PDB file of N, CA and C in Angstrom:
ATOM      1  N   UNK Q 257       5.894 -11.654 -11.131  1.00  0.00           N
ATOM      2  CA  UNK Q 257       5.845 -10.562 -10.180  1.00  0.00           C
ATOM      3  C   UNK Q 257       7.102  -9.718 -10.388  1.00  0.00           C
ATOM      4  N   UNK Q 258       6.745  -8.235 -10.527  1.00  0.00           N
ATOM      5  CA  UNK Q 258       8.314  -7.704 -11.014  1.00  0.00           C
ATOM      6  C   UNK Q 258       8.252  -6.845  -9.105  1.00  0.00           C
ATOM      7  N   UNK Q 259       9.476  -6.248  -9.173  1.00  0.00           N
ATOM      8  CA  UNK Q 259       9.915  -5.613  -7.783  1.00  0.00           C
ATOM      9  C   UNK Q 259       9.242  -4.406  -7.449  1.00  0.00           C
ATOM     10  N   UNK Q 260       8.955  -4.158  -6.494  1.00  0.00           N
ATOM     11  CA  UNK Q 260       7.588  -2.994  -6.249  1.00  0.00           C
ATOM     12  C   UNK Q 260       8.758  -1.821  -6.592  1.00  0.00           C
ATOM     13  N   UNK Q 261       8.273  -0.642  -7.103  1.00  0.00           N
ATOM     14  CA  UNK Q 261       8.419   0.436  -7.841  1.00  0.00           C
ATOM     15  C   UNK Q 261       9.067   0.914  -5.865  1.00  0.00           C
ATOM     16  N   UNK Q 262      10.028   1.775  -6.713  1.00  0.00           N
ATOM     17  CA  UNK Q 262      10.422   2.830  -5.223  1.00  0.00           C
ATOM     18  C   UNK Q 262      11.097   1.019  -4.024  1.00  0.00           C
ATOM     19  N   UNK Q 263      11.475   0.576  -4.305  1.00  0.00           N
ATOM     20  CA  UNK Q 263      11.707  -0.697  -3.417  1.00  0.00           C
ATOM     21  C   UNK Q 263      12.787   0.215  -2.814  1.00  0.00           C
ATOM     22  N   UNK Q 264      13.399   0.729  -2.936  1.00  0.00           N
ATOM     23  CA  UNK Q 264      15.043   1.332  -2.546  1.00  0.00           C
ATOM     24  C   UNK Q 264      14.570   1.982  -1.122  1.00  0.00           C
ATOM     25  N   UNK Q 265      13.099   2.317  -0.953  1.00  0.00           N
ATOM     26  CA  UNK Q 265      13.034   3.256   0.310  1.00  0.00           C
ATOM     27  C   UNK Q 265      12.848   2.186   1.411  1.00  0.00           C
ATOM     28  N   UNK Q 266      12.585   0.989   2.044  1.00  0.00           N
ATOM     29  CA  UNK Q 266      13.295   0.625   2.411  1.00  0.00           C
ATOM     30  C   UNK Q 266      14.383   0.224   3.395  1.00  0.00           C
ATOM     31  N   UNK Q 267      15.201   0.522   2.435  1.00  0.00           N
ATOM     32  CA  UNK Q 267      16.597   0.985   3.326  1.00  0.00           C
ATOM     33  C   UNK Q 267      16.715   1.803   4.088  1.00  0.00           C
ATOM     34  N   UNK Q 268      17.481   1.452   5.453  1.00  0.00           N
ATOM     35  CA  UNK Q 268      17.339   1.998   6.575  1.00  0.00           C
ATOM     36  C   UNK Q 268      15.947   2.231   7.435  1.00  0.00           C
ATOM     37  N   UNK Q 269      14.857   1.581   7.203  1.00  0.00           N
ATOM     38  CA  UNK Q 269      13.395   1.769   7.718  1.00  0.00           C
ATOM     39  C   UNK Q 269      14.185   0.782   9.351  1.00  0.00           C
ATOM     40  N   UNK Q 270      13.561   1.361  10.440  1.00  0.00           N
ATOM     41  CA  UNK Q 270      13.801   0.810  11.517  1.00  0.00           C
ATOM     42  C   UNK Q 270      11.970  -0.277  12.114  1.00  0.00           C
ATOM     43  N   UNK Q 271      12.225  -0.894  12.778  1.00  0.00           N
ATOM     44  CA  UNK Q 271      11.440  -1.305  13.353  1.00  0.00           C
ATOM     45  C   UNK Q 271      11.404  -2.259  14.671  1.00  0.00           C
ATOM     46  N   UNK Q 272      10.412  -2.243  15.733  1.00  0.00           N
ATOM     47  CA  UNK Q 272      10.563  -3.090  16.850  1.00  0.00           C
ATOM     48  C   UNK Q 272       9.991  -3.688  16.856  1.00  0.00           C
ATOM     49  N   UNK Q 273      10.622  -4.989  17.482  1.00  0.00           N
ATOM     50  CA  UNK Q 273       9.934  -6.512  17.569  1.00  0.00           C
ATOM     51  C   UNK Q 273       9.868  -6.876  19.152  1.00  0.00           C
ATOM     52  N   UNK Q 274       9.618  -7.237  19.726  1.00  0.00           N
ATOM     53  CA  UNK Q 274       9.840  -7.914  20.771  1.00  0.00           C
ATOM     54  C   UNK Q 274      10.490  -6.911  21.763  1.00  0.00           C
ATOM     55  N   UNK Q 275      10.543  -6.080  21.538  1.00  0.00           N
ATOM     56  CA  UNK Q 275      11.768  -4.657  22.803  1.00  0.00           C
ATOM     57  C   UNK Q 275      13.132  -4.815  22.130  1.00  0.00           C
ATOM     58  N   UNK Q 276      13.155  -5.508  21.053  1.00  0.00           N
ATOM     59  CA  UNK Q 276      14.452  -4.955  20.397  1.00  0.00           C
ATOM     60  C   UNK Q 276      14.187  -3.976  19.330  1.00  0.00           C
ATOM     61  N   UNK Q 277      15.136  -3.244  18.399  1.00  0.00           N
ATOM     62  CA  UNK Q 277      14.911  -2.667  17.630  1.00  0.00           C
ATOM     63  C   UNK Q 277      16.151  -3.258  16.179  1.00  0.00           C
ATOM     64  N   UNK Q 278      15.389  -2.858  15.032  1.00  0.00           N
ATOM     65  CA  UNK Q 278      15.429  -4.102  13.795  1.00  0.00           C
ATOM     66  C   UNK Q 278      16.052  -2.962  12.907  1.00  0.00           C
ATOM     67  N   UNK Q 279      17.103  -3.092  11.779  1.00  0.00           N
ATOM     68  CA  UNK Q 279      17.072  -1.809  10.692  1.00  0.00           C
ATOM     69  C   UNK Q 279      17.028  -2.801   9.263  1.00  0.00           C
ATOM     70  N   UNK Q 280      16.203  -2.323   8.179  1.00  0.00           N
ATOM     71  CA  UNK Q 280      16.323  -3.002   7.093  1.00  0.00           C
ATOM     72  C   UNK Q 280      17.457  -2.931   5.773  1.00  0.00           C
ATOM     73  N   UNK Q 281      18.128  -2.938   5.546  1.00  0.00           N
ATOM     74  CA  UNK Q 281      19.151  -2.359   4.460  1.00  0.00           C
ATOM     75  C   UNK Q 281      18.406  -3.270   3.257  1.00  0.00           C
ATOM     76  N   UNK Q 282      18.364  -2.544   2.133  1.00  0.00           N
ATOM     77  CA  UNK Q 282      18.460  -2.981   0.452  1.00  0.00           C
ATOM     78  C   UNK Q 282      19.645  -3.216   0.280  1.00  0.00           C
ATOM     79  N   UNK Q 283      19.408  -4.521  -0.724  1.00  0.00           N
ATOM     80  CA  UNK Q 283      20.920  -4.665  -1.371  1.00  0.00           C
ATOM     81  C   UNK Q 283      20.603  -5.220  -2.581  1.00  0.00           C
ATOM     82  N   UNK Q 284      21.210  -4.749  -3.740  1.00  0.00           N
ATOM     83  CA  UNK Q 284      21.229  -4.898  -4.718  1.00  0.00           C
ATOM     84  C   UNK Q 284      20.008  -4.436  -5.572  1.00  0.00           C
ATOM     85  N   UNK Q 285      19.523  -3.537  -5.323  1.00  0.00           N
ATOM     86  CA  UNK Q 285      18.492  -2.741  -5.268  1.00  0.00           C
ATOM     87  C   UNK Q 285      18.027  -3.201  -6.788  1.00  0.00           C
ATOM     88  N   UNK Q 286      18.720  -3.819  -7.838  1.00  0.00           N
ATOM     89  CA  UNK Q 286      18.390  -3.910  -9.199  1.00  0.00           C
ATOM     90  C   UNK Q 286      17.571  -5.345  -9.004  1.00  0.00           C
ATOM     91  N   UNK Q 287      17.750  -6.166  -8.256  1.00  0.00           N
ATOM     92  CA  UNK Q 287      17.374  -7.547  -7.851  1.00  0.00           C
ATOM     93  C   UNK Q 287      16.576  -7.034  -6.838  1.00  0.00           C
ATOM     94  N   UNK Q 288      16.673  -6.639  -5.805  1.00  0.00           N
ATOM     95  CA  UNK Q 288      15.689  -6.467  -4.420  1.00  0.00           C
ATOM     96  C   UNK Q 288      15.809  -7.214  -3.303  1.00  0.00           C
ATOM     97  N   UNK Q 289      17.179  -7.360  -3.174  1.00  0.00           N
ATOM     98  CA  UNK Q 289      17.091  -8.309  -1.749  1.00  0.00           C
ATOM     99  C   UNK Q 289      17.538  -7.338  -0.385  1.00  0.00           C
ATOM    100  N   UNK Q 290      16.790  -8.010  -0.024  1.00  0.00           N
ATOM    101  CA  UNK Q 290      16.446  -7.116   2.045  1.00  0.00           C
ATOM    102  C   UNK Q 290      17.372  -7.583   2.812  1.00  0.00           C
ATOM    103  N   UNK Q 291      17.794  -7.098   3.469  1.00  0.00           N
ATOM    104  CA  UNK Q 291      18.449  -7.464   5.005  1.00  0.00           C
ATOM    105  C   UNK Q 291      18.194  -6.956   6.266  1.00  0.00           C
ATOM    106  N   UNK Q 292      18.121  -7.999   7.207  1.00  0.00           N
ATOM    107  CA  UNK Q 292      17.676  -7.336   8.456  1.00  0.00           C
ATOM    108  C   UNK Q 292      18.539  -7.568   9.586  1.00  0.00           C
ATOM    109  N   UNK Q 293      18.905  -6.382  10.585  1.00  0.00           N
ATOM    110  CA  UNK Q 293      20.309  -6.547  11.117  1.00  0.00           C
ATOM    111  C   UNK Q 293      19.011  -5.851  12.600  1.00  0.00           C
ATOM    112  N   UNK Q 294      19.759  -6.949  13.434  1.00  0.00           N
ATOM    113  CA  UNK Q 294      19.123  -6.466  15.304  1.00  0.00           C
ATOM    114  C   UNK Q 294      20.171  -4.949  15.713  1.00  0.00           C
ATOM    115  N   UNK Q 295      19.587  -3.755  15.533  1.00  0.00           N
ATOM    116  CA  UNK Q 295      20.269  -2.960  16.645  1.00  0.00           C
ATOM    117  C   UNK Q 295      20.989  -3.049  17.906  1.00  0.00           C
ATOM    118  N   UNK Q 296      19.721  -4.169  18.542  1.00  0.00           N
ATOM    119  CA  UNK Q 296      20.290  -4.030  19.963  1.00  0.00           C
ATOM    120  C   UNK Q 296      21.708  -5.086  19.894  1.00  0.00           C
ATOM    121  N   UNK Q 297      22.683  -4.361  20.588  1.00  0.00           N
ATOM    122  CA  UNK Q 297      23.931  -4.908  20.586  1.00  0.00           C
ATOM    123  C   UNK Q 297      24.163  -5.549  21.441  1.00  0.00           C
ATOM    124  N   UNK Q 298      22.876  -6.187  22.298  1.00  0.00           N
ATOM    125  CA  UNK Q 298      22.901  -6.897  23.705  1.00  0.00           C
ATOM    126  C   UNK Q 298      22.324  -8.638  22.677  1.00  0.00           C
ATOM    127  N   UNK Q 299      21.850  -8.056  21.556  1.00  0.00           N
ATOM    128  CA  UNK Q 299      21.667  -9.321  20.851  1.00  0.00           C
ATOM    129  C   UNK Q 299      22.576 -10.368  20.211  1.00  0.00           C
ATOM    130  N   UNK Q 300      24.286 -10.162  20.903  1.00  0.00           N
ATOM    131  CA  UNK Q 300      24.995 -10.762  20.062  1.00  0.00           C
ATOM    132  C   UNK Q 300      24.035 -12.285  19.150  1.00  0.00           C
ATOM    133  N   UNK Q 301      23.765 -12.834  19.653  1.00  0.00           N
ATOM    134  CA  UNK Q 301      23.007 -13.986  18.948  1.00  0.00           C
ATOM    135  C   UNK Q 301      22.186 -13.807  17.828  1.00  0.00           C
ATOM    136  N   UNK Q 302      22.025 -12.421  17.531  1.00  0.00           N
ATOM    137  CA  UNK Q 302      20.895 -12.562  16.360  1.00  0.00           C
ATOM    138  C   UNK Q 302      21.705 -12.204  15.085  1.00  0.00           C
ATOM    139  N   UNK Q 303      22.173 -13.333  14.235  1.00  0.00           N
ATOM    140  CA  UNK Q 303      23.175 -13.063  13.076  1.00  0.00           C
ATOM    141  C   UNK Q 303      21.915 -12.392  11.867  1.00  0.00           C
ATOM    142  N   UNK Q 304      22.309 -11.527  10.884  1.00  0.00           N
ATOM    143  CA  UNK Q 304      21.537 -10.701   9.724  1.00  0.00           C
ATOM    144  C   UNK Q 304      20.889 -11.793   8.895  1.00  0.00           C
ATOM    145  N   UNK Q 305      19.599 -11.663   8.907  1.00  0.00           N
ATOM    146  CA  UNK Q 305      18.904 -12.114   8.008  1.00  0.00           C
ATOM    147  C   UNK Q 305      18.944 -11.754   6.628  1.00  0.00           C
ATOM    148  N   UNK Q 306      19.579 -12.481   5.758  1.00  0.00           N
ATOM    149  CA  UNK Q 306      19.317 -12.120   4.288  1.00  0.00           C
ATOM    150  C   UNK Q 306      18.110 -12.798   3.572  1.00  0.00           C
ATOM    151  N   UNK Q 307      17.497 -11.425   3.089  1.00  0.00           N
ATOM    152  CA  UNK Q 307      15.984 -12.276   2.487  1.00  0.00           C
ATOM    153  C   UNK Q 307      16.443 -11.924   0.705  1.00  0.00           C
ATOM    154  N   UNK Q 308      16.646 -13.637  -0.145  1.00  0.00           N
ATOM    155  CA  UNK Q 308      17.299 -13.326  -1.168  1.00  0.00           C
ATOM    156  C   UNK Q 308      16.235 -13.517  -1.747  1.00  0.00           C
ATOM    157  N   UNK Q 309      15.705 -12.374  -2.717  1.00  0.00           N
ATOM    158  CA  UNK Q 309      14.071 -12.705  -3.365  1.00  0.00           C
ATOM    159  C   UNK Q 309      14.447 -12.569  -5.184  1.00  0.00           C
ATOM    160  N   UNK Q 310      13.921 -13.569  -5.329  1.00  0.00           N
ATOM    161  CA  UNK Q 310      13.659 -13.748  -7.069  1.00  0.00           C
ATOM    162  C   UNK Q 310      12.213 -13.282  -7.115  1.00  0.00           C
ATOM    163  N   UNK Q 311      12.197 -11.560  -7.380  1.00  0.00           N
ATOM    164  CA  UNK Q 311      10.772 -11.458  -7.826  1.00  0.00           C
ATOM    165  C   UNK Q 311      10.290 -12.066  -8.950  1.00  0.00           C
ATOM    166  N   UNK Q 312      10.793 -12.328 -10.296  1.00  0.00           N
ATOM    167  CA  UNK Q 312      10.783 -13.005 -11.536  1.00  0.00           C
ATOM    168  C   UNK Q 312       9.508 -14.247 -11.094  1.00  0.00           C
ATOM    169  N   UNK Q 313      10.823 -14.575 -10.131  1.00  0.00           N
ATOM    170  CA  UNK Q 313       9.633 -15.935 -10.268  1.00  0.00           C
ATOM    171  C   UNK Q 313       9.037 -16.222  -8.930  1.00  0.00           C
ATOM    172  N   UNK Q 314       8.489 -15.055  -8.144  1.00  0.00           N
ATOM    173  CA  UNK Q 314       8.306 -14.623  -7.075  1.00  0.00           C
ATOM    174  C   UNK Q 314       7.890 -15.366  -5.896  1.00  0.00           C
ATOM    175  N   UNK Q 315       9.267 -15.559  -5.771  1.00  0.00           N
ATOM    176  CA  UNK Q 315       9.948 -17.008  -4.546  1.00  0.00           C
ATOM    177  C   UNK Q 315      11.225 -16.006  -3.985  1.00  0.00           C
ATOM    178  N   UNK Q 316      11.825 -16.440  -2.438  1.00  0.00           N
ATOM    179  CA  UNK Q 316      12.855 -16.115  -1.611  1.00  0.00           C
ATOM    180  C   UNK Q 316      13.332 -16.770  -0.853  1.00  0.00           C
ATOM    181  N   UNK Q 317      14.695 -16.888  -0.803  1.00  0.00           N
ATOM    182  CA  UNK Q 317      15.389 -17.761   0.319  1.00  0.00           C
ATOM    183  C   UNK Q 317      15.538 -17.215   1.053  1.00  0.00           C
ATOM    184  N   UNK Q 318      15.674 -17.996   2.290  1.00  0.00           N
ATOM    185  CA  UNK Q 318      16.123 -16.940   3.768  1.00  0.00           C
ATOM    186  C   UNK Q 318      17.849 -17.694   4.027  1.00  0.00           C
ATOM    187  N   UNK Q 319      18.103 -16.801   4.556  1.00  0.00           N
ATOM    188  CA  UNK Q 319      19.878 -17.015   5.512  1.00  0.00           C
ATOM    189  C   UNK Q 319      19.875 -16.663   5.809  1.00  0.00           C
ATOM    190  N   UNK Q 320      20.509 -17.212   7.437  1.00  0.00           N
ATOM    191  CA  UNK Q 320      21.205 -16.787   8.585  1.00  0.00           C
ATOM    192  C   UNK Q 320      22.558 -16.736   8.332  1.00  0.00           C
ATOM    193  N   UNK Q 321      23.034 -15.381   8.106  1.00  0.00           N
ATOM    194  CA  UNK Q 321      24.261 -14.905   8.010  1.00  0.00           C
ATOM    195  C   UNK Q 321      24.903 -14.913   9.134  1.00  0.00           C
ATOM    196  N   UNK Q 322      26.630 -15.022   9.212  1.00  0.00           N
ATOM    197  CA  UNK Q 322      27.399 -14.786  10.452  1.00  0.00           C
ATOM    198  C   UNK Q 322      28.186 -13.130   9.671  1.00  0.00           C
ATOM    199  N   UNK Q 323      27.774 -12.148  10.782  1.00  0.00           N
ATOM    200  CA  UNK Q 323      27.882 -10.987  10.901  1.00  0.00           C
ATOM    201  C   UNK Q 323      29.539 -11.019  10.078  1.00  0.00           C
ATOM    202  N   UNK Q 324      29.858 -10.009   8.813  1.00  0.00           N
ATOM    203  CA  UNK Q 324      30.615  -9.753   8.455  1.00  0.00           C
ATOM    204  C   UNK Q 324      31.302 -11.114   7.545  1.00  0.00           C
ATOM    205  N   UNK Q 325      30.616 -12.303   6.763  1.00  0.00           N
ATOM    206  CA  UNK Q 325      30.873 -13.152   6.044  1.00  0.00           C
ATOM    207  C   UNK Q 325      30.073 -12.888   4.498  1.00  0.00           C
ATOM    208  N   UNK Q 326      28.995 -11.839   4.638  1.00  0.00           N
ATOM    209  CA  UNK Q 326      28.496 -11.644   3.458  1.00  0.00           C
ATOM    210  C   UNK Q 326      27.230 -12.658   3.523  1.00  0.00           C
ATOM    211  N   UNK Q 327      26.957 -13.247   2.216  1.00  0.00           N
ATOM    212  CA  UNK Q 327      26.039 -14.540   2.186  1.00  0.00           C
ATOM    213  C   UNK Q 327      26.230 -15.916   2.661  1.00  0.00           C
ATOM    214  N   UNK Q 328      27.081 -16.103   3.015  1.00  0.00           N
ATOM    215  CA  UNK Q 328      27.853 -17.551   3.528  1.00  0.00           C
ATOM    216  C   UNK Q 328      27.007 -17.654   5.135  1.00  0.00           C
ATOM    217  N   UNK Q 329      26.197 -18.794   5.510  1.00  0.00           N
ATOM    218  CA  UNK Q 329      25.470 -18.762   6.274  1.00  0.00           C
ATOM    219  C   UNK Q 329      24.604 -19.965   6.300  1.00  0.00           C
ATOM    220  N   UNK Q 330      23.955 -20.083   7.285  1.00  0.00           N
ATOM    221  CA  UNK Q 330      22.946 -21.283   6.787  1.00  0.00           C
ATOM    222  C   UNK Q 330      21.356 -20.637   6.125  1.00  0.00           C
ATOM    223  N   UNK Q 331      21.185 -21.527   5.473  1.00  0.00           N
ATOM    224  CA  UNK Q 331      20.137 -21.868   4.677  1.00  0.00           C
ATOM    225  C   UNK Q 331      19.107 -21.888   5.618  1.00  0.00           C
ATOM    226  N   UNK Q 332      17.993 -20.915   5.872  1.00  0.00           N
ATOM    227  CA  UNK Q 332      17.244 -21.756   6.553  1.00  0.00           C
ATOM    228  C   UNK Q 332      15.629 -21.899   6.054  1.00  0.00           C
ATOM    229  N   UNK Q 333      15.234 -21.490   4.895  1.00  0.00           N
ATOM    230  CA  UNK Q 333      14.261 -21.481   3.896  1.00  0.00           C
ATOM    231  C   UNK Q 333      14.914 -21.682   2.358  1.00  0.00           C
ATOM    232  N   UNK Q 334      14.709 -22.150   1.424  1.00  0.00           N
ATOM    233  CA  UNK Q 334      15.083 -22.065   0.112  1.00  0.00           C
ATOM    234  C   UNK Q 334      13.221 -22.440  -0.975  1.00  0.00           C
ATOM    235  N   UNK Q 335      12.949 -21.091  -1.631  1.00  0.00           N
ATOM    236  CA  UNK Q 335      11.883 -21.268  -2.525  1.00  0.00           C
ATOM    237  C   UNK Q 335      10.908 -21.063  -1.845  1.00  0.00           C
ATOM    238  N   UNK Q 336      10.599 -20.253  -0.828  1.00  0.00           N
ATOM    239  CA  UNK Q 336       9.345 -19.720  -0.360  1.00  0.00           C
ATOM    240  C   UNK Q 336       8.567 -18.830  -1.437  1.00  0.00           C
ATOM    241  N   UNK Q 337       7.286 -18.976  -1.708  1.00  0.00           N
ATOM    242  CA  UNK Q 337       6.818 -18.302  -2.446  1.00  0.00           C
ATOM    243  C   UNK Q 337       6.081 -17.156  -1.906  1.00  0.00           C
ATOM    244  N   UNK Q 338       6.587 -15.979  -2.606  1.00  0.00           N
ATOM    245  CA  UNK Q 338       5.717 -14.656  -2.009  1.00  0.00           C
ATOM    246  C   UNK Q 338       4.379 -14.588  -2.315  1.00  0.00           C
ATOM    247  N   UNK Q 339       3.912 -13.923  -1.264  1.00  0.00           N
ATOM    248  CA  UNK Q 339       2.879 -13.947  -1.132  1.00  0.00           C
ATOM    249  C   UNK Q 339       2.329 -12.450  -1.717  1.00  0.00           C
ATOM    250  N   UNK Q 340       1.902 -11.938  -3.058  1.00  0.00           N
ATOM    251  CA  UNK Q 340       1.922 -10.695  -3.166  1.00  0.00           C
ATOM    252  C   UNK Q 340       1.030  -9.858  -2.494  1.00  0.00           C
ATOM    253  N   UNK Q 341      -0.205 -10.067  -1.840  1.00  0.00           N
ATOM    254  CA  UNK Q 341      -0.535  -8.875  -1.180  1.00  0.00           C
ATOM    255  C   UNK Q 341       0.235  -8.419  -0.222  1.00  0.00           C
ATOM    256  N   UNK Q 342       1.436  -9.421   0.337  1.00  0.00           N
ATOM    257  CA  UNK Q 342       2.132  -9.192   1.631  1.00  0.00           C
ATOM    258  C   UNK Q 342       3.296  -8.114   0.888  1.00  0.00           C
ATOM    259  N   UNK Q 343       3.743  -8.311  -0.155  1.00  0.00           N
ATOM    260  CA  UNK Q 343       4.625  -7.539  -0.858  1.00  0.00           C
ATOM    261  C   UNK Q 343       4.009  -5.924  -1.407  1.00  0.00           C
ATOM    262  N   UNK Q 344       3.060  -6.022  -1.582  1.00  0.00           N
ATOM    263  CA  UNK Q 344       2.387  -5.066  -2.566  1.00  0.00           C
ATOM    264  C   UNK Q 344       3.127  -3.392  -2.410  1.00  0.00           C
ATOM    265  N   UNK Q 345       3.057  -2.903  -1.352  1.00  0.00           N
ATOM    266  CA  UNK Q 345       3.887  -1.837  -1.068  1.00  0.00           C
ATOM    267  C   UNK Q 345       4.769  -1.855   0.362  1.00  0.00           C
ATOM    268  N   UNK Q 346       5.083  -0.872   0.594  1.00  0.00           N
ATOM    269  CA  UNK Q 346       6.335  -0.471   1.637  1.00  0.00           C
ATOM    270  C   UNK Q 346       5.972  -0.986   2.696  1.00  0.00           C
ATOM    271  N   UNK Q 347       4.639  -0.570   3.695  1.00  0.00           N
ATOM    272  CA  UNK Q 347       3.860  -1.178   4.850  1.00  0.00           C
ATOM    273  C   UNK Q 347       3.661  -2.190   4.667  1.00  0.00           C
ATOM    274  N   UNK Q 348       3.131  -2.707   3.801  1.00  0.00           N
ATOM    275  CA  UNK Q 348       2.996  -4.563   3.566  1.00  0.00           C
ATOM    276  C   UNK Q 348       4.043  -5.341   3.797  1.00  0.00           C
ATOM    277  N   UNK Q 349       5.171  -4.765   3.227  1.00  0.00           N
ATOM    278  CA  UNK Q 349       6.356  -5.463   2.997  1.00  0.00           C
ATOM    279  C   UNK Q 349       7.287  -5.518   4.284  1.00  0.00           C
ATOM    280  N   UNK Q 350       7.031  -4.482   5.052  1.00  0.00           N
ATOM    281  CA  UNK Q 350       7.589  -4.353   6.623  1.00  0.00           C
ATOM    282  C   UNK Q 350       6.732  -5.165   7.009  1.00  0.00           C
ATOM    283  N   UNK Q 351       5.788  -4.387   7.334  1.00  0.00           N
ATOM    284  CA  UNK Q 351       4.968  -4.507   9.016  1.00  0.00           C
ATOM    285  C   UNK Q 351       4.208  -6.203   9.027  1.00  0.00           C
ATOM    286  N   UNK Q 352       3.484  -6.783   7.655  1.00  0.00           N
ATOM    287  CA  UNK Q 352       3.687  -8.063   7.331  1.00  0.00           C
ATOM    288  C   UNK Q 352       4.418  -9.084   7.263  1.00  0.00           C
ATOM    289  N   UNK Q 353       5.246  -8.912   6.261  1.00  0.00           N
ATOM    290  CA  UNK Q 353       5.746  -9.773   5.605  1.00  0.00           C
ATOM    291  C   UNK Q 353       7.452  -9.561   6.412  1.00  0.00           C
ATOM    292  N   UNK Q 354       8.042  -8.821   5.996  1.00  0.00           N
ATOM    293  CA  UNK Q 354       9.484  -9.013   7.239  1.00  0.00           C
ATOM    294  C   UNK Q 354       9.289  -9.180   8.656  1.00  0.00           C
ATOM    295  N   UNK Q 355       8.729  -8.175   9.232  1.00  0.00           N
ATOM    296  CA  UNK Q 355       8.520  -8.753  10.802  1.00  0.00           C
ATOM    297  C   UNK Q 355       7.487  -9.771  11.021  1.00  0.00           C
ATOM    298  N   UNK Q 356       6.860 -10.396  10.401  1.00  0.00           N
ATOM    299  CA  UNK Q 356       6.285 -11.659  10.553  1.00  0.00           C
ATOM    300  C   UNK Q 356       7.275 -13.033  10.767  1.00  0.00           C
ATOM    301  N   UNK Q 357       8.163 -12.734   9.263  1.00  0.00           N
ATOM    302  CA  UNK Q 357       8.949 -13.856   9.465  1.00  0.00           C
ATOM    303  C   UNK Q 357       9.974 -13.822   9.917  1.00  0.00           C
ATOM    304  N   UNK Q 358      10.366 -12.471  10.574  1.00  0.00           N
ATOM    305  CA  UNK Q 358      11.620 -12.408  11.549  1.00  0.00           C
ATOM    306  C   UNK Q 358      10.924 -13.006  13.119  1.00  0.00           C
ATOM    307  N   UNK Q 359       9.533 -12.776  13.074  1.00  0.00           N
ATOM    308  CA  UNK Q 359       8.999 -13.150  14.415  1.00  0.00           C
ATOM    309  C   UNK Q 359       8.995 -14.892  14.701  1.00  0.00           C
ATOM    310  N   UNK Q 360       8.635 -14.859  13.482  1.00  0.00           N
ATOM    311  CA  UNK Q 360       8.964 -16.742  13.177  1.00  0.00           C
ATOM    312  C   UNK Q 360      10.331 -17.602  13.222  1.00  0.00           C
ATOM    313  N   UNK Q 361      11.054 -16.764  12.862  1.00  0.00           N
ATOM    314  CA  UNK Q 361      12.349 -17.736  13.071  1.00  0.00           C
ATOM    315  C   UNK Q 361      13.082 -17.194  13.973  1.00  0.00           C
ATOM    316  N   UNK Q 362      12.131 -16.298  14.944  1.00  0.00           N
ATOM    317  CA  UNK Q 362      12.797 -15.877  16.793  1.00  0.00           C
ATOM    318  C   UNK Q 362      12.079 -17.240  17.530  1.00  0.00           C
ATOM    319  N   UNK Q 363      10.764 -17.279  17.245  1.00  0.00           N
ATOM    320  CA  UNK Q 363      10.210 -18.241  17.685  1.00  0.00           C
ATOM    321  C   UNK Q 363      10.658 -19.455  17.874  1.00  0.00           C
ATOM    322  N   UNK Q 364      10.952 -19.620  16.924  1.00  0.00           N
ATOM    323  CA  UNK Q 364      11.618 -20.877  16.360  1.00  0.00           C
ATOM    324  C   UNK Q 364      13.174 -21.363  17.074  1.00  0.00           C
ATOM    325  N   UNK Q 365      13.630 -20.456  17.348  1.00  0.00           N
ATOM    326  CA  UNK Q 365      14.534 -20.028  17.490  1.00  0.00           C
ATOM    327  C   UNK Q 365      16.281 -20.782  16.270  1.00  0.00           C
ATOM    328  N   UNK Q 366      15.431 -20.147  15.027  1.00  0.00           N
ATOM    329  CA  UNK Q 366      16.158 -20.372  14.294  1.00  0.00           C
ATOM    330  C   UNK Q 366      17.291 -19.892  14.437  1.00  0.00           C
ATOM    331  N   UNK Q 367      17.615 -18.797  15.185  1.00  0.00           N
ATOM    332  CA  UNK Q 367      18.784 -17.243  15.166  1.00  0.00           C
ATOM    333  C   UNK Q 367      19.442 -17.248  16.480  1.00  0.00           C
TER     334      UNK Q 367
END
């Protein structure tokens, strides 16, 4: 699976979950890994999700980052395999596949 064409747009896409509001940043745009940071600033508790994706071999780890440490964080998925219709373009890749599994590890209350 190579990285969907135009992946860079993206960045900065906002979205709401639950009555909070979500922003996505790209990083490393040559690799394709996502991040998802809670707006609401009433969320101190919700540390940035880094979604680290090996399209190559089209699998992603998740981490729970502590705000301003970078990747250093816990582990809380390693080798999930993507699911490509969930990837396929921009809407898939939001409205599916990130706020799905940001909804899952609220649930969870992984965060």
């Amino acid at each position: 699976m190579n990285i969907p064409q135009n992946f860079e747009k993206i960045d900065g896409v906002k979205f709401d979950l639950n009555g909070n509001g979500y922003r996505i940043e790209a990083d490393n745009i040559e690799i394709g890994d996502a991040w998802v940071y809670c707006d609401n600033h009433m969320a101190d508790n919700f540390w940035p999700l880094c979604f680290d994706i090996d399209w190559q071999n089209g699998r992603y780890d998740l981490i729970k980052c502590q705000p301003g440490m970078g990747r250093d964080g816990t582990i809380l998925a390693t080798g999930v395999p993507l699911i490509k219709h969930l990837v396929r373009d921009m809407d898939s890749f939001i409205n599916t596949f990130l706020k799905d599994t940001v909804r899952t590890v609220i649930t969870h209350k992984s965060i």
